[in-house]
XYZ file of C-alpha atoms in Angstrom:
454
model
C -144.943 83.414 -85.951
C -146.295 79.594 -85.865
C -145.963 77.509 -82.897
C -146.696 74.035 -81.731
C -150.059 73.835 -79.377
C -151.686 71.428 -77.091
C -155.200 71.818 -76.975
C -156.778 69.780 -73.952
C -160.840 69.321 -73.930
C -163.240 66.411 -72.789
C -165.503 67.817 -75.717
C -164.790 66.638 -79.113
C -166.968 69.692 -80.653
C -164.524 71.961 -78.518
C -161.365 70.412 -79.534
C -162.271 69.937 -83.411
C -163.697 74.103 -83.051
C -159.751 75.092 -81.440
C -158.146 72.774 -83.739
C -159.559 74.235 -86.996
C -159.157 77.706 -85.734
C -155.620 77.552 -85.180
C -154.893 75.295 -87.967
C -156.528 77.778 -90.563
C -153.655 80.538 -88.953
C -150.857 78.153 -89.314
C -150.015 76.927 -86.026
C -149.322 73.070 -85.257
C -151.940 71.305 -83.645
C -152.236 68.193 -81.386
C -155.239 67.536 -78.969
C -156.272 65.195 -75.749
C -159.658 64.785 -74.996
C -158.950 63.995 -70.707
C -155.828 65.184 -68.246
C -153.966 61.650 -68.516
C -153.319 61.971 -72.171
C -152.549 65.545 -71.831
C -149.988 64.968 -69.232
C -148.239 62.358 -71.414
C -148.114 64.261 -74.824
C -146.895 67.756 -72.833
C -144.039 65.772 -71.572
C -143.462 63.667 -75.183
C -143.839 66.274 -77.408
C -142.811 69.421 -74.903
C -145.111 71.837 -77.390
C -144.598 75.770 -76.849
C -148.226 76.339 -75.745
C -151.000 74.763 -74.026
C -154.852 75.798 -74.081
C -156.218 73.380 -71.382
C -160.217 72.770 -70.243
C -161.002 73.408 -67.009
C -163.728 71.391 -66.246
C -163.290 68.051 -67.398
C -163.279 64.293 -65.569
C -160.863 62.824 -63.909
C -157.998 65.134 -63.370
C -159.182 68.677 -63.666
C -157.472 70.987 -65.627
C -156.263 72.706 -62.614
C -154.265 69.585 -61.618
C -153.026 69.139 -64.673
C -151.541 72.738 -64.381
C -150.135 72.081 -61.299
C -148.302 68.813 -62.651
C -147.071 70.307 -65.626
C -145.499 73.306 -63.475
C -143.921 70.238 -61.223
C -142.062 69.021 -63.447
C -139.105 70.544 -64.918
C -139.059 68.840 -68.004
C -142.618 70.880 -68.992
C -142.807 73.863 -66.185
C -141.775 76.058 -68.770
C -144.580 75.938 -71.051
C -147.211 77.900 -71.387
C -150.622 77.024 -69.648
C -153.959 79.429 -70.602
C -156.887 77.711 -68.906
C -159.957 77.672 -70.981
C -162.905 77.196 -68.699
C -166.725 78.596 -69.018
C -166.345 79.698 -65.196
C -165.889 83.110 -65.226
C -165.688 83.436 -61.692
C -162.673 85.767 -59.216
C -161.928 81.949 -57.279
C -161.405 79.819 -60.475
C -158.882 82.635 -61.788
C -157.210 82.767 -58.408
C -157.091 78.783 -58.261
C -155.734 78.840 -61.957
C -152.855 81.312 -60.957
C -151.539 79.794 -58.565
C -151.391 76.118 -60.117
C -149.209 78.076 -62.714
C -151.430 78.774 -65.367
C -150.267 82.005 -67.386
C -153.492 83.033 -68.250
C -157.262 82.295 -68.747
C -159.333 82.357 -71.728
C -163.771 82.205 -70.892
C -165.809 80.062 -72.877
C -167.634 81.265 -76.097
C -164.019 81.844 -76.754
C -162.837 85.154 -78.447
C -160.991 84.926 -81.587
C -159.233 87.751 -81.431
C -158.048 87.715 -77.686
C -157.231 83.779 -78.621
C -154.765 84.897 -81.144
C -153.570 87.598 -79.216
C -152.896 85.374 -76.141
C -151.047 82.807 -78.295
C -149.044 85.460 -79.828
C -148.055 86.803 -76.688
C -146.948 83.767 -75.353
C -145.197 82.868 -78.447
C -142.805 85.241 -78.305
C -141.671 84.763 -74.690
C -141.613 80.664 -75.332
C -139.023 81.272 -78.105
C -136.776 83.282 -75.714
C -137.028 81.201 -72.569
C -136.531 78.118 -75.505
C -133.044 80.155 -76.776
C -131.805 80.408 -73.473
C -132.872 77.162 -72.102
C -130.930 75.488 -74.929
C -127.796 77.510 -74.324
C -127.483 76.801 -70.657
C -128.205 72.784 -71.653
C -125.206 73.033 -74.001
C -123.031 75.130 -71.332
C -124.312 72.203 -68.911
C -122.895 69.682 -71.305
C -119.396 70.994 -71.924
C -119.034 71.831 -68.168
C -119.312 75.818 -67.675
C -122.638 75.760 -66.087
C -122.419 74.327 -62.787
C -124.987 74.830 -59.554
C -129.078 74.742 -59.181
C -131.310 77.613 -59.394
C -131.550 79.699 -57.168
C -134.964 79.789 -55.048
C -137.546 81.355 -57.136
C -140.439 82.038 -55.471
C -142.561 84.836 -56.957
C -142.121 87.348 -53.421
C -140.429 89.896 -52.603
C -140.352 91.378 -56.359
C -139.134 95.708 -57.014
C -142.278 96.714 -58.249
C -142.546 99.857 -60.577
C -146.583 100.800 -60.065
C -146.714 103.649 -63.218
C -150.080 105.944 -62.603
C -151.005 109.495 -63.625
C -153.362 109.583 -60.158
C -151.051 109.635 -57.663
C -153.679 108.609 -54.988
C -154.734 105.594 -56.772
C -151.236 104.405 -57.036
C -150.657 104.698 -53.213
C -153.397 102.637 -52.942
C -152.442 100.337 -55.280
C -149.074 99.951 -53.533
C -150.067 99.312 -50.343
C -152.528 96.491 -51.724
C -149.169 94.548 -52.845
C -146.951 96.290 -50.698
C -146.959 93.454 -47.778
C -145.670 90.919 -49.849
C -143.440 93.030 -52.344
C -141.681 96.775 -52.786
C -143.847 98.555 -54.942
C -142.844 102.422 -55.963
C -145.286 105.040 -57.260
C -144.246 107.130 -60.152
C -146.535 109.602 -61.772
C -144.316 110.718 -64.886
C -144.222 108.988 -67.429
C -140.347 109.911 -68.530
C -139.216 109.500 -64.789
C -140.608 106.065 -64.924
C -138.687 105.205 -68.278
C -135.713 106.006 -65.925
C -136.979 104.432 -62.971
C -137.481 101.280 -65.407
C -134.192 100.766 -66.523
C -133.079 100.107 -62.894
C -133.115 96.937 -60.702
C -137.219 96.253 -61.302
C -138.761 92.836 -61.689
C -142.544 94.431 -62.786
C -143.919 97.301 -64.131
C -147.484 97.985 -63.424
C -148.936 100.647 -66.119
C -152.584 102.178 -65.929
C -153.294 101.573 -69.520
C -155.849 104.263 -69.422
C -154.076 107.133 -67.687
C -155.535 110.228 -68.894
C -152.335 112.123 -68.504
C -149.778 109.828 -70.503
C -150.707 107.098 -72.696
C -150.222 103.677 -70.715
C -149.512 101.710 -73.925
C -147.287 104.390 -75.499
C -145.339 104.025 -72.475
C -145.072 100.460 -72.660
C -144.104 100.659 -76.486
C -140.991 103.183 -75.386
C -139.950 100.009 -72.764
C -140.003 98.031 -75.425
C -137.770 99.607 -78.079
C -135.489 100.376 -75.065
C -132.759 97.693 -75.138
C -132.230 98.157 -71.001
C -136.092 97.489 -70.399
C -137.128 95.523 -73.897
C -137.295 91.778 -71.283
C -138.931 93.692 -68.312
C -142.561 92.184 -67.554
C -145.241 94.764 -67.908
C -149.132 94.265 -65.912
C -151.518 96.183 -68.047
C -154.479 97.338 -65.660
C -157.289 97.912 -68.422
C -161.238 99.134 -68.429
C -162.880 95.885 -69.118
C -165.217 97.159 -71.887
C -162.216 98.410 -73.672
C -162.238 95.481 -75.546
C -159.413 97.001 -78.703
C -157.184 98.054 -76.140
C -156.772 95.201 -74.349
C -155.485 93.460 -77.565
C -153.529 96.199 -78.511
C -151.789 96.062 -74.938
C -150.606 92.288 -75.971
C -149.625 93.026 -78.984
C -146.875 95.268 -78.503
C -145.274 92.829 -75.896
C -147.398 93.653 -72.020
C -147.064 90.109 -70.281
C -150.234 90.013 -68.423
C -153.827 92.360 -68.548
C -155.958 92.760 -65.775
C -159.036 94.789 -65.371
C -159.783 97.679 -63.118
C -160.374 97.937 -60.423
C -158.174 94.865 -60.095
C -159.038 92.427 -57.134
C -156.006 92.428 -55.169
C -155.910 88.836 -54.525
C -156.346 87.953 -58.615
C -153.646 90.927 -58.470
C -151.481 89.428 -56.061
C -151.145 85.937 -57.892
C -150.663 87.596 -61.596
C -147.511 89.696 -59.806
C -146.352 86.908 -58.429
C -146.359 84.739 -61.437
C -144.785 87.668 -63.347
C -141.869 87.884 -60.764
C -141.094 84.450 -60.685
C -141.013 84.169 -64.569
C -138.923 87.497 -64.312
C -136.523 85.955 -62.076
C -136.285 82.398 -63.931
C -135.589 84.233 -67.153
C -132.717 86.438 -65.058
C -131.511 83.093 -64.013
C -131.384 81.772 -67.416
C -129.343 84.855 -68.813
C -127.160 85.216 -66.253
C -125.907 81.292 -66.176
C -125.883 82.139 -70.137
C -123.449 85.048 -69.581
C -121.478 82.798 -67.427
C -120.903 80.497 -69.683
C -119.730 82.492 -72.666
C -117.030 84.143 -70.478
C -115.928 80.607 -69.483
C -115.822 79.691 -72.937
C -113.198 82.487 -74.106
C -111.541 82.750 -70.438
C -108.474 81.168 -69.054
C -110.081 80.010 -65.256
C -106.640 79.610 -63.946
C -105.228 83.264 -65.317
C -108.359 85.054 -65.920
C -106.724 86.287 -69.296
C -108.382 85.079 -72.577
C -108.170 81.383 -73.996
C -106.612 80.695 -77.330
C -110.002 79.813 -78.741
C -110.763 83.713 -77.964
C -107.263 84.820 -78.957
C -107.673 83.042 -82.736
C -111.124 84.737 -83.037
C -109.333 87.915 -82.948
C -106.063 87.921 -84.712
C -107.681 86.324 -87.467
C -109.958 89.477 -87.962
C -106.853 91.463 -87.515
C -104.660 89.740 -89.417
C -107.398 89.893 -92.449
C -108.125 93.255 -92.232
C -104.009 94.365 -92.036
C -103.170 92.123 -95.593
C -106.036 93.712 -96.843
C -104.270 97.489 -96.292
C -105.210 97.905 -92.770
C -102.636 98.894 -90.023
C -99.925 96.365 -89.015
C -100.662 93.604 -86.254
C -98.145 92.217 -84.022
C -97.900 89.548 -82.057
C -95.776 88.425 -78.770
C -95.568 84.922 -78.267
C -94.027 83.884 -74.311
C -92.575 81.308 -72.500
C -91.798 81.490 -69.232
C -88.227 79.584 -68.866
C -87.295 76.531 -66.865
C -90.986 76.158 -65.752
C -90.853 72.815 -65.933
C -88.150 72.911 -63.340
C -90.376 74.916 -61.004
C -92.747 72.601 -60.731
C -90.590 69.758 -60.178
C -88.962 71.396 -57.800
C -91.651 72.934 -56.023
C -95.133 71.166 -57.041
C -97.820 72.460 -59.349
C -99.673 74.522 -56.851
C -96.414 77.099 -56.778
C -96.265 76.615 -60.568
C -100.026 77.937 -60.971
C -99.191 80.753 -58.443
C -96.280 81.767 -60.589
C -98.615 81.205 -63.994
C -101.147 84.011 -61.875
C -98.658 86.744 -60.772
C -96.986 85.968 -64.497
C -100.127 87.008 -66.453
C -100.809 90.014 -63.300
C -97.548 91.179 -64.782
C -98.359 91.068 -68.713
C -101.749 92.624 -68.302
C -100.318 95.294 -65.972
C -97.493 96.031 -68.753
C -99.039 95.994 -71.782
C -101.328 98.585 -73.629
C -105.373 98.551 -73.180
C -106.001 98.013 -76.982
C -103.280 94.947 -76.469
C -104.967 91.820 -75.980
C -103.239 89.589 -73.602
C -103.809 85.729 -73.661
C -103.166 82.630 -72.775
C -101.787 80.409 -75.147
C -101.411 77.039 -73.043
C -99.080 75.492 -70.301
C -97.006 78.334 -69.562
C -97.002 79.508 -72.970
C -98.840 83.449 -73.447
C -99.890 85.809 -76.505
C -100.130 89.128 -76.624
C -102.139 90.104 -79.626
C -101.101 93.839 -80.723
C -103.557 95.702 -83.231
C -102.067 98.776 -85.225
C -98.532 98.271 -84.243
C -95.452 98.097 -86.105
C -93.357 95.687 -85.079
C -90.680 98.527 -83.363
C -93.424 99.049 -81.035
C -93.967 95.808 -80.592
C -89.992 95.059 -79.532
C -90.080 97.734 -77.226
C -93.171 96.568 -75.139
C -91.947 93.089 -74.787
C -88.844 94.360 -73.258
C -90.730 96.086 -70.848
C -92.733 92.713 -70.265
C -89.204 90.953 -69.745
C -87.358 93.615 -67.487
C -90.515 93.623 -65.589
C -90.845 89.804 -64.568
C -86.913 89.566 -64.591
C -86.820 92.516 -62.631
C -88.022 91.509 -59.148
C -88.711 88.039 -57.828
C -92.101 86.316 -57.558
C -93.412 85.409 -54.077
C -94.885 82.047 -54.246
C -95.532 79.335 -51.165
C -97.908 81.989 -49.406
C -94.753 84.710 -49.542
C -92.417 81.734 -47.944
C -90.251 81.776 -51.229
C -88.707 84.103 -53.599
C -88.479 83.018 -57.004
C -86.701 84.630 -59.718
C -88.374 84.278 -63.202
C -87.177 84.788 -66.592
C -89.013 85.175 -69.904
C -88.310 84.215 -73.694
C -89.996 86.139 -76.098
C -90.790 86.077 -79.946
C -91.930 88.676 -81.660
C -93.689 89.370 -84.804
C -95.549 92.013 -87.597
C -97.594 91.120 -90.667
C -96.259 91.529 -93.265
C -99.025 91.872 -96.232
C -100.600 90.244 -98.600
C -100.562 86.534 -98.612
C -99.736 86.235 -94.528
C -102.063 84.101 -92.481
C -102.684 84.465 -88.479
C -100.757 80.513 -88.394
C -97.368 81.872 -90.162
C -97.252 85.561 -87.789
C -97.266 83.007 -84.848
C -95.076 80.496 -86.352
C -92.405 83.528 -86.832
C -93.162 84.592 -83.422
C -92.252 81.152 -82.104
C -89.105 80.464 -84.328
C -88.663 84.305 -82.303
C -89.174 82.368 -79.077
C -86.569 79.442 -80.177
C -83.422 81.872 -80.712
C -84.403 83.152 -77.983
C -83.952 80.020 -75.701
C -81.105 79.018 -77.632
C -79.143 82.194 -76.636
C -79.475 81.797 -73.142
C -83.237 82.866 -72.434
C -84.259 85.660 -70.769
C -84.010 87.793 -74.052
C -86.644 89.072 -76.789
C -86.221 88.342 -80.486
C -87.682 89.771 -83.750
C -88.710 87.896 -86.210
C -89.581 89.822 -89.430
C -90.053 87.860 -92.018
């Protein structure tokens, strides 16, 4: 997995060192030798990692963190502070400028690449889901700001097989956040897949094994984005790049200091929560896209999605589909007579009424204007007669209060129906029948349901 890195350093020997190193595993390289040039290249080139120098003159490299994470053209990217401090302040100051991690001069190879990988992989989904909301921004079906995401408050899942040293644990964290001790390994798996925004692991439990655990969250689709804190012996060098490897977020070693503790949680929780923020809005905008906002039935982008699967799969021997197309008479009238805002309150109760009457395998739809679709899989087109009778004794049936209940209108429907009928029929001609259906039916007098077969 390549990726595109900044590497920031006021010593060339330091720079050309990184550079060759990553360059010899494939990744894409650019470098800044001062915090000025880094500042302008992060927000040019926007590259999916950056290893930045602590020390360096002019703006230090924890300033440079904290103007990256200000702006919200580059606060997504990945900072790991490189610095040959090694001290608890300079990790502390580091966290909460927004770095994700730190790295300690003579820099180790193999944590490097583990870091980077790490980070790689949660760049490329916050990059996926970024893009999506941009393009549901730019067609119109994301609307609002974030909301505010501050790191506190955070569900925290504290996983330990020493029950007092979990307490303890808790109530370090437990003033700013709601922390929950669980012992058992398997009750935690449970516990995990519930409303959690960290888990907390003791990687070396003697009673479970901490990484095994976090392995089984991963392959779990309910818990696979949930952040994991890995608390690790710090001589146990192999295990704390195994931990990153199979997808913890963040190490920390024991006994952790709770204020280095308190700023890794809360940087976990508010990248938790961004990421939430991202997938939800993502969510949102995908039912937009295939949902009628005035109806709430399907769109006809949705509705041609599926009847041309059907359709396809019933001229190649499946089971007949069927298809109802409806227009709601005289609407035009209604509106004229009574202004659009009783028209859409007669297009809402209309498509209560076909949902309400039609089978749960049936997909309902709206077609346009006051135009609908019922999309029928697996049924003959008999069936298919007798349900949109139902449909049009239903609406005709009893009037429709519109005007906040003031009026009483009665409503009729015209309806066309049609089946497949084999090989050579396309999803276009079954509705084309269906709407020749819908034509007879208007020209008889409306209110009435015709078949069109063929």
């Amino acid at each position: 997995m390549s990726a595109r890195i900044l590497v920031v350093d006021d010593i060339e020997a330091n720079v050309r060192l990184l550079e060759a190193k990553l360059t010899a595993e494939y990744y894409e390289v650019t470098t800044a030798m001062d915090g000025a040039t880094a500042l302008m290249i992060a927000a040019r080139d926007l590259p999916d990692i950056i290893l930045l120098d602590v020390m360096m003159p002019g703006i230090d490299g924890f300033t440079v963190c904290r103007k990256l994470k200000d702006d919200p053209n580059t606060r997504h990217i990945p900072v790991v502070l490189i610095t040959a401090l090694d001290g608890r302040a300079d990790r502390i100051h580091g966290l909460e400028a927004g770095a994700s991690d730190f790295l300690t001069k003579p820099i180790d190879d193999v944590m490097l690449f583990a870091r980077v990988r790490s980070l790689t992989r949660f760049k490329l989904v916050i990059d996926e889901l970024r893009q999506r909301e941009a393009s549901g921004r730019r067609i119109g079906v994301i609307a609002g700001a974030a909301a505010r995401l501050d790191g506190l408050g955070g569900r925290i899942l504290v996983v330990d097989d020493n029950q007092r040293q979990g307490e303890r644990l808790a109530g370090e964290i437990g003033v700013e956040h709601r922390p929950v001790v669980e012992t058992d390994p398997e009750k935690a798996k449970i516990s995990a897949a519930g409303p959690v925004d960290l888990v907390i692991v003791n990687a070396a439990a003697k009673a479970f094994d901490g990484l095994r655990f976090t392995a089984a969250l991963r392959s779990d689709e309910r818990t696979r984005q949930l952040p994991v804190l890995a608390l690790v012996d710090p001589d146990d060098r192999g295990r704390m790049v195994k931990a990153l490897e199979i997808g913890v977020n963040d190490i920390l070693s024991r006994p952790a200091d709770p204020q280095e503790l308190a700023a890794r949680i809360k940087t976990q929780v508010q990248r938790k929560r961004y990421t939430d923020y991202l997938r939800n809005n993502l969510d949102h905008s995908l039912e937009l896209a295939v949902t009628d906002q005035l109806t709430g039935l399907h769109n006809r982008r949705y509705m041609h999605g599926q009847l041309d699967t059907l359709v396809k799969r019933a001229i190649l021997g499946g089971d007949e589909v069927s298809a109802l197309l409806i227009d709601i008479d005289h609407f035009k009238k209604i509106n004229d007579t009574f202004g659009h805002d009783v028209g859409d309150e007669v297009l809402r109760e209309f498509a209560l009424r076909l949902a309400s009457n039609v089978r749960a395998v049936d997909l309902p739809c709206r077609y346009g204007g006051e135009e609908f679709v019922v999309v029928m899989p697996e049924t003959p087109m008999a069936a298919a007669l007798r349900i949109a009778e139902r449909i049009r004794n239903n609406v005709a049936g009893s009037p429709f209060k519109v005007a906040q209940g003031q009026e009483l209108l009665t409503v009729t429907i015209s309806v066309g129906v049609s089946a497949t009928i084999g090989e050579g029929d396309t999803p276009e001609a079954l509705l084309k029948r269906a709407d020749e259906g819908v034509y007879e039916a208007k020209a008889s007098g409306r209110n009435a349901v015709v078949g069109k077969a063929a």
